[in-house]
Amino acid sequence: MTPSILITGGAGYIGSHTAVALMEAGHKVVILDNLCNSDARVLDRLRRLAGNAFEFEQGDVRDAALLDRVLARHAVNSVIHFAGLKAVGESVAQPLRYFDNNVGGTFSLLQAMERADVRHMVFSSSATVYGDPEQVPIPETAPLKATNPYGRTKLVCEDMLRDLQRADPRWKIAMLRYFNPVGAHPSGLIGEAPSGAPNNLMPYIAQVAVGQRDCLNIFGDDYPTPDGTGVRDYIHVMDLARGHLAALEQLAKRQQSITVNLGTGAGISVKQLVETFARVTGRPIAHRYVARRAGDVAVCYADTTLARATLGWQAEHDIARMCEDAWRWQSMNPTGYTN
Ligand code: NAD
Ligand code: UFG
């Protein structure tokens, strides 16, 4: 039986794009998702893009019996673990739900992998583990600290994975710290479909452009940055998807665990992103400046040296391309997967 790669959370934003990249590279894929933050209609879109090279299992990563069945039935040989909750504000209000889902889910998955003798994992970590960074660009060796429960769940999972790999070198784990994933597949068939008002900047801009929202609130114009607005490292989701492929290949080839930043290394301000989106799409983006959002840092962008050296990977798409693809997705699917 041909081995499969298990993608937990594969119906979600980053997971669905990574599934396409893996299938295009010839891998067999099995997606496990409980659809708590995604729509089953994404699966039809995946079939249109990649044919029937994947299987879908609906369920929760905290369900041990289900994991045992899935790992055995599909001859899984490695796992990419995206499944998790990711809304910072919600994590402050419901910390136990976040620890249960993100830490409990990762723990349950690792136990099942151990039982099945599957020890290659790529884990979705985040630049949030750097807290308010002391220096930019941020190297992987920067101090780790969390500033909210969501970030703490990522740190706890990273610690658990480090302990595991120290205890048993058969475990090969890639911890990928994403910066700000944006954009969509160039077909416009899959993309980011947040439920309710978007928390993140790019989907908010795209919803203003398509007429779903009236006006973008820019959180703060008094940061110590060139134009006073927050600076982030936006990375095209297809570049991110390729990063996962590169990480899996390195785990298999070099048999070594890896912790790397996935970003472009460039800092872009909120104002620059708004202006680029308007220029590329020809749509004006109504906006107003409001107070800073609690917990936001001024500047966050990646040192990408290690990703280039260990994965042979670097981001290729620029900010204009990110806006173009985000807009194609949004204009073809004004209300996400529901239309
Ligand atoms: P997403 O919400 O679109 O995808 C996550 C998927 O996991 C969803 O389809 C959801 O239904 C599923 N899921 C959640 N809990 C589950 C569970 N217990 N069992 C099975 N399925 C479950 O989010 P995304 O943006 O694709 O993020 C994927 C991963 O990357 C997350 O772990 C997130 O924390 C991490 N990450 C995201 C960003 C970002 O800005 N998008 C940045 C850094 C890290
Ligand atoms: N912003 C606005 N208006 C909005 C939304 C965002 O001005 O409506 C600004 C923010 O203040 C920030 C920038 O746009 O300066 C980017 O904000 P996002 O919410 O898109 O992204 P963050 O960098 O705040 O957060 C992201 C993920 C988090 C993760 C963090 C660090 O959403 O989960 O990166 O990795 F913790």
PDB file of C-alpha atoms in Angstrom, residues 164-322:
ATOM      1  CA  LEU A 164      10.056  14.062  22.986  1.00  0.00           C
ATOM      2  CA  GLN A 165      12.838  14.440  20.489  1.00  0.00           C
ATOM      3  CA  ARG A 166      15.417  14.596  23.290  1.00  0.00           C
ATOM      4  CA  ALA A 167      14.006  11.448  24.899  1.00  0.00           C
ATOM      5  CA  ASP A 168      13.778   9.417  21.716  1.00  0.00           C
ATOM      6  CA  PRO A 169      15.884  10.373  18.705  1.00  0.00           C
ATOM      7  CA  ARG A 170      13.689   8.288  16.429  1.00  0.00           C
ATOM      8  CA  TRP A 171      11.316  11.262  16.504  1.00  0.00           C
ATOM      9  CA  LYS A 172      12.036  13.693  13.655  1.00  0.00           C
ATOM     10  CA  ILE A 173      10.077  16.876  14.085  1.00  0.00           C
ATOM     11  CA  ALA A 174       9.956  20.102  12.089  1.00  0.00           C
ATOM     12  CA  MET A 175       8.599  23.041  14.043  1.00  0.00           C
ATOM     13  CA  LEU A 176       7.697  25.710  11.529  1.00  0.00           C
ATOM     14  CA  ARG A 177       7.132  29.183  12.946  1.00  0.00           C
ATOM     15  CA  TYR A 178       4.861  30.974  10.492  1.00  0.00           C
ATOM     16  CA  PHE A 179       4.834  34.729  10.297  1.00  0.00           C
ATOM     17  CA  ASN A 180       1.681  36.215   8.647  1.00  0.00           C
ATOM     18  CA  PRO A 181       0.190  33.860   6.030  1.00  0.00           C
ATOM     19  CA  VAL A 182      -1.944  35.643   3.420  1.00  0.00           C
ATOM     20  CA  GLY A 183      -3.098  35.214  -0.195  1.00  0.00           C
ATOM     21  CA  ALA A 184      -4.712  32.240  -1.858  1.00  0.00           C
ATOM     22  CA  HIS A 185      -4.219  29.559  -4.492  1.00  0.00           C
ATOM     23  CA  PRO A 186      -3.842  31.258  -7.913  1.00  0.00           C
ATOM     24  CA  SER A 187      -6.960  29.467  -9.217  1.00  0.00           C
ATOM     25  CA  GLY A 188      -9.162  31.436  -6.801  1.00  0.00           C
ATOM     26  CA  LEU A 189     -10.811  28.142  -5.825  1.00  0.00           C
ATOM     27  CA  ILE A 190      -9.467  27.949  -2.267  1.00  0.00           C
ATOM     28  CA  GLY A 191      -8.533  30.709   0.150  1.00  0.00           C
ATOM     29  CA  GLU A 192      -9.042  32.097   3.626  1.00  0.00           C
ATOM     30  CA  ALA A 193     -12.686  32.040   4.697  1.00  0.00           C
ATOM     31  CA  PRO A 194     -12.981  33.356   8.245  1.00  0.00           C
ATOM     32  CA  SER A 195     -16.332  32.961   9.961  1.00  0.00           C
ATOM     33  CA  GLY A 196     -17.701  36.298  11.174  1.00  0.00           C
ATOM     34  CA  ALA A 197     -15.654  39.472  11.125  1.00  0.00           C
ATOM     35  CA  PRO A 198     -12.017  38.716  10.262  1.00  0.00           C
ATOM     36  CA  ASN A 199      -9.458  39.250  13.024  1.00  0.00           C
ATOM     37  CA  ASN A 200      -6.623  39.475  10.537  1.00  0.00           C
ATOM     38  CA  LEU A 201      -5.696  42.336   8.277  1.00  0.00           C
ATOM     39  CA  MET A 202      -5.656  40.830   4.748  1.00  0.00           C
ATOM     40  CA  PRO A 203      -9.088  39.138   4.879  1.00  0.00           C
ATOM     41  CA  TYR A 204     -10.514  42.328   6.370  1.00  0.00           C
ATOM     42  CA  ILE A 205      -9.087  44.433   3.529  1.00  0.00           C
ATOM     43  CA  ALA A 206     -10.417  41.933   0.966  1.00  0.00           C
ATOM     44  CA  GLN A 207     -13.897  42.038   2.521  1.00  0.00           C
ATOM     45  CA  VAL A 208     -13.905  45.852   2.385  1.00  0.00           C
ATOM     46  CA  ALA A 209     -12.837  45.671  -1.260  1.00  0.00           C
ATOM     47  CA  VAL A 210     -15.669  43.292  -2.151  1.00  0.00           C
ATOM     48  CA  GLY A 211     -18.262  45.346  -0.248  1.00  0.00           C
ATOM     49  CA  GLN A 212     -18.835  42.963   2.678  1.00  0.00           C
ATOM     50  CA  ARG A 213     -17.493  45.528   5.180  1.00  0.00           C
ATOM     51  CA  ASP A 214     -17.670  49.322   5.056  1.00  0.00           C
ATOM     52  CA  CYS A 215     -14.367  50.417   6.420  1.00  0.00           C
ATOM     53  CA  LEU A 216     -11.068  49.016   7.705  1.00  0.00           C
ATOM     54  CA  ASN A 217     -10.028  50.090  11.183  1.00  0.00           C
ATOM     55  CA  ILE A 218      -6.267  50.589  11.258  1.00  0.00           C
ATOM     56  CA  PHE A 219      -5.170  49.848  14.793  1.00  0.00           C
ATOM     57  CA  GLY A 220      -2.732  52.614  15.685  1.00  0.00           C
ATOM     58  CA  ASP A 221      -0.768  55.216  13.723  1.00  0.00           C
ATOM     59  CA  ASP A 222       1.688  56.060  16.483  1.00  0.00           C
ATOM     60  CA  TYR A 223       3.965  53.011  16.477  1.00  0.00           C
ATOM     61  CA  PRO A 224       7.719  53.646  16.253  1.00  0.00           C
ATOM     62  CA  THR A 225       7.715  52.603  12.566  1.00  0.00           C
ATOM     63  CA  PRO A 226       8.368  54.712   9.435  1.00  0.00           C
ATOM     64  CA  ASP A 227       4.655  55.478   8.846  1.00  0.00           C
ATOM     65  CA  GLY A 228       3.376  54.839  12.391  1.00  0.00           C
ATOM     66  CA  THR A 229       1.432  51.648  11.557  1.00  0.00           C
ATOM     67  CA  GLY A 230       2.345  48.096  12.606  1.00  0.00           C
ATOM     68  CA  VAL A 231       4.914  46.181  10.573  1.00  0.00           C
ATOM     69  CA  ARG A 232       4.596  42.447   9.814  1.00  0.00           C
ATOM     70  CA  ASP A 233       6.141  39.769   7.614  1.00  0.00           C
ATOM     71  CA  TYR A 234       3.339  38.709   5.247  1.00  0.00           C
ATOM     72  CA  ILE A 235       4.000  35.448   3.457  1.00  0.00           C
ATOM     73  CA  HIS A 236       2.075  33.958   0.530  1.00  0.00           C
ATOM     74  CA  VAL A 237       0.229  30.829   1.633  1.00  0.00           C
ATOM     75  CA  MET A 238       1.526  28.911  -1.425  1.00  0.00           C
ATOM     76  CA  ASP A 239       5.120  29.701  -0.410  1.00  0.00           C
ATOM     77  CA  LEU A 240       4.228  28.505   3.082  1.00  0.00           C
ATOM     78  CA  ALA A 241       2.735  25.326   1.605  1.00  0.00           C
ATOM     79  CA  ARG A 242       5.991  24.646  -0.280  1.00  0.00           C
ATOM     80  CA  GLY A 243       7.855  25.169   2.985  1.00  0.00           C
ATOM     81  CA  HIS A 244       6.006  22.167   4.453  1.00  0.00           C
ATOM     82  CA  LEU A 245       6.993  20.027   1.508  1.00  0.00           C
ATOM     83  CA  ALA A 246      10.618  21.082   1.937  1.00  0.00           C
ATOM     84  CA  ALA A 247      10.448  20.294   5.672  1.00  0.00           C
ATOM     85  CA  LEU A 248       9.051  16.798   5.063  1.00  0.00           C
ATOM     86  CA  GLU A 249      11.761  16.109   2.495  1.00  0.00           C
ATOM     87  CA  GLN A 250      14.469  17.239   4.925  1.00  0.00           C
ATOM     88  CA  LEU A 251      13.082  15.073   7.742  1.00  0.00           C
ATOM     89  CA  ALA A 252      13.215  12.040   5.463  1.00  0.00           C
ATOM     90  CA  LYS A 253      16.599  12.847   3.923  1.00  0.00           C
ATOM     91  CA  ARG A 254      18.661  14.274   6.753  1.00  0.00           C
ATOM     92  CA  GLN A 255      16.890  12.489   9.592  1.00  0.00           C
ATOM     93  CA  GLN A 256      17.223  15.561  11.770  1.00  0.00           C
ATOM     94  CA  SER A 257      14.725  17.670  13.655  1.00  0.00           C
ATOM     95  CA  ILE A 258      14.369  21.278  12.551  1.00  0.00           C
ATOM     96  CA  THR A 259      12.978  24.518  14.000  1.00  0.00           C
ATOM     97  CA  VAL A 260      12.675  27.298  11.420  1.00  0.00           C
ATOM     98  CA  ASN A 261      10.937  30.568  10.698  1.00  0.00           C
ATOM     99  CA  LEU A 262       8.777  30.680   7.596  1.00  0.00           C
ATOM    100  CA  GLY A 263       8.559  34.293   6.492  1.00  0.00           C
ATOM    101  CA  THR A 264       9.896  36.484   3.696  1.00  0.00           C
ATOM    102  CA  GLY A 265      12.252  38.501   5.890  1.00  0.00           C
ATOM    103  CA  ALA A 266      10.607  41.768   4.763  1.00  0.00           C
ATOM    104  CA  GLY A 267       8.625  44.052   7.052  1.00  0.00           C
ATOM    105  CA  ILE A 268       5.494  45.617   5.494  1.00  0.00           C
ATOM    106  CA  SER A 269       3.354  48.208   7.295  1.00  0.00           C
ATOM    107  CA  VAL A 270      -0.440  48.165   7.480  1.00  0.00           C
ATOM    108  CA  LYS A 271      -0.496  51.338   5.379  1.00  0.00           C
ATOM    109  CA  GLN A 272       1.776  49.785   2.729  1.00  0.00           C
ATOM    110  CA  LEU A 273      -0.413  46.675   2.529  1.00  0.00           C
ATOM    111  CA  VAL A 274      -3.588  48.752   2.157  1.00  0.00           C
ATOM    112  CA  GLU A 275      -1.979  50.886  -0.562  1.00  0.00           C
ATOM    113  CA  THR A 276      -0.606  47.883  -2.447  1.00  0.00           C
ATOM    114  CA  PHE A 277      -3.985  46.112  -2.347  1.00  0.00           C
ATOM    115  CA  ALA A 278      -5.732  49.230  -3.698  1.00  0.00           C
ATOM    116  CA  ARG A 279      -3.140  49.692  -6.461  1.00  0.00           C
ATOM    117  CA  VAL A 280      -3.079  46.060  -7.584  1.00  0.00           C
ATOM    118  CA  THR A 281      -6.848  45.557  -7.563  1.00  0.00           C
ATOM    119  CA  GLY A 282      -8.001  49.051  -8.556  1.00  0.00           C
ATOM    120  CA  ARG A 283     -10.311  49.062  -5.521  1.00  0.00           C
ATOM    121  CA  PRO A 284     -10.068  51.879  -2.988  1.00  0.00           C
ATOM    122  CA  ILE A 285     -10.000  50.597   0.589  1.00  0.00           C
ATOM    123  CA  ALA A 286     -11.971  52.860   2.921  1.00  0.00           C
ATOM    124  CA  HIS A 287     -10.096  53.094   6.203  1.00  0.00           C
ATOM    125  CA  ARG A 288      -9.816  55.092   9.392  1.00  0.00           C
ATOM    126  CA  TYR A 289      -7.234  55.188  12.154  1.00  0.00           C
ATOM    127  CA  VAL A 290      -8.338  53.982  15.572  1.00  0.00           C
ATOM    128  CA  ALA A 291      -6.575  53.145  18.860  1.00  0.00           C
ATOM    129  CA  ARG A 292      -3.939  50.403  19.017  1.00  0.00           C
ATOM    130  CA  ARG A 293      -5.260  46.865  19.498  1.00  0.00           C
ATOM    131  CA  ALA A 294      -4.337  45.457  22.922  1.00  0.00           C
ATOM    132  CA  GLY A 295      -1.441  43.007  22.759  1.00  0.00           C
ATOM    133  CA  ASP A 296      -0.151  44.048  19.293  1.00  0.00           C
ATOM    134  CA  VAL A 297       3.581  44.454  18.799  1.00  0.00           C
ATOM    135  CA  ALA A 298       5.026  47.273  16.687  1.00  0.00           C
ATOM    136  CA  VAL A 299       7.304  45.281  14.404  1.00  0.00           C
ATOM    137  CA  CYS A 300       7.698  41.570  13.663  1.00  0.00           C
ATOM    138  CA  TYR A 301       9.612  40.026  10.778  1.00  0.00           C
ATOM    139  CA  ALA A 302      11.686  36.926  10.300  1.00  0.00           C
ATOM    140  CA  ASP A 303      15.345  36.204   9.954  1.00  0.00           C
ATOM    141  CA  THR A 304      15.105  33.678   7.109  1.00  0.00           C
ATOM    142  CA  THR A 305      18.749  32.579   7.020  1.00  0.00           C
ATOM    143  CA  LEU A 306      18.113  29.233   8.696  1.00  0.00           C
ATOM    144  CA  ALA A 307      15.163  28.334   6.467  1.00  0.00           C
ATOM    145  CA  ARG A 308      17.323  28.879   3.401  1.00  0.00           C
ATOM    146  CA  ALA A 309      20.215  26.880   4.859  1.00  0.00           C
ATOM    147  CA  THR A 310      18.294  23.925   6.313  1.00  0.00           C
ATOM    148  CA  LEU A 311      15.332  23.635   3.952  1.00  0.00           C
ATOM    149  CA  GLY A 312      16.798  25.148   0.794  1.00  0.00           C
ATOM    150  CA  TRP A 313      13.566  27.116   0.789  1.00  0.00           C
ATOM    151  CA  GLN A 314      12.712  30.767   0.424  1.00  0.00           C
ATOM    152  CA  ALA A 315       9.558  32.730  -0.249  1.00  0.00           C
ATOM    153  CA  GLU A 316       9.082  33.711  -3.884  1.00  0.00           C
ATOM    154  CA  HIS A 317       5.899  35.773  -4.053  1.00  0.00           C
ATOM    155  CA  ASP A 318       5.959  39.490  -3.324  1.00  0.00           C
ATOM    156  CA  ILE A 319       3.343  41.569  -1.575  1.00  0.00           C
ATOM    157  CA  ALA A 320       1.644  42.582  -4.864  1.00  0.00           C
ATOM    158  CA  ARG A 321       1.153  38.916  -5.765  1.00  0.00           C
ATOM    159  CA  MET A 322      -0.234  38.208  -2.281  1.00  0.00           C
TER     160      MET A 322
END
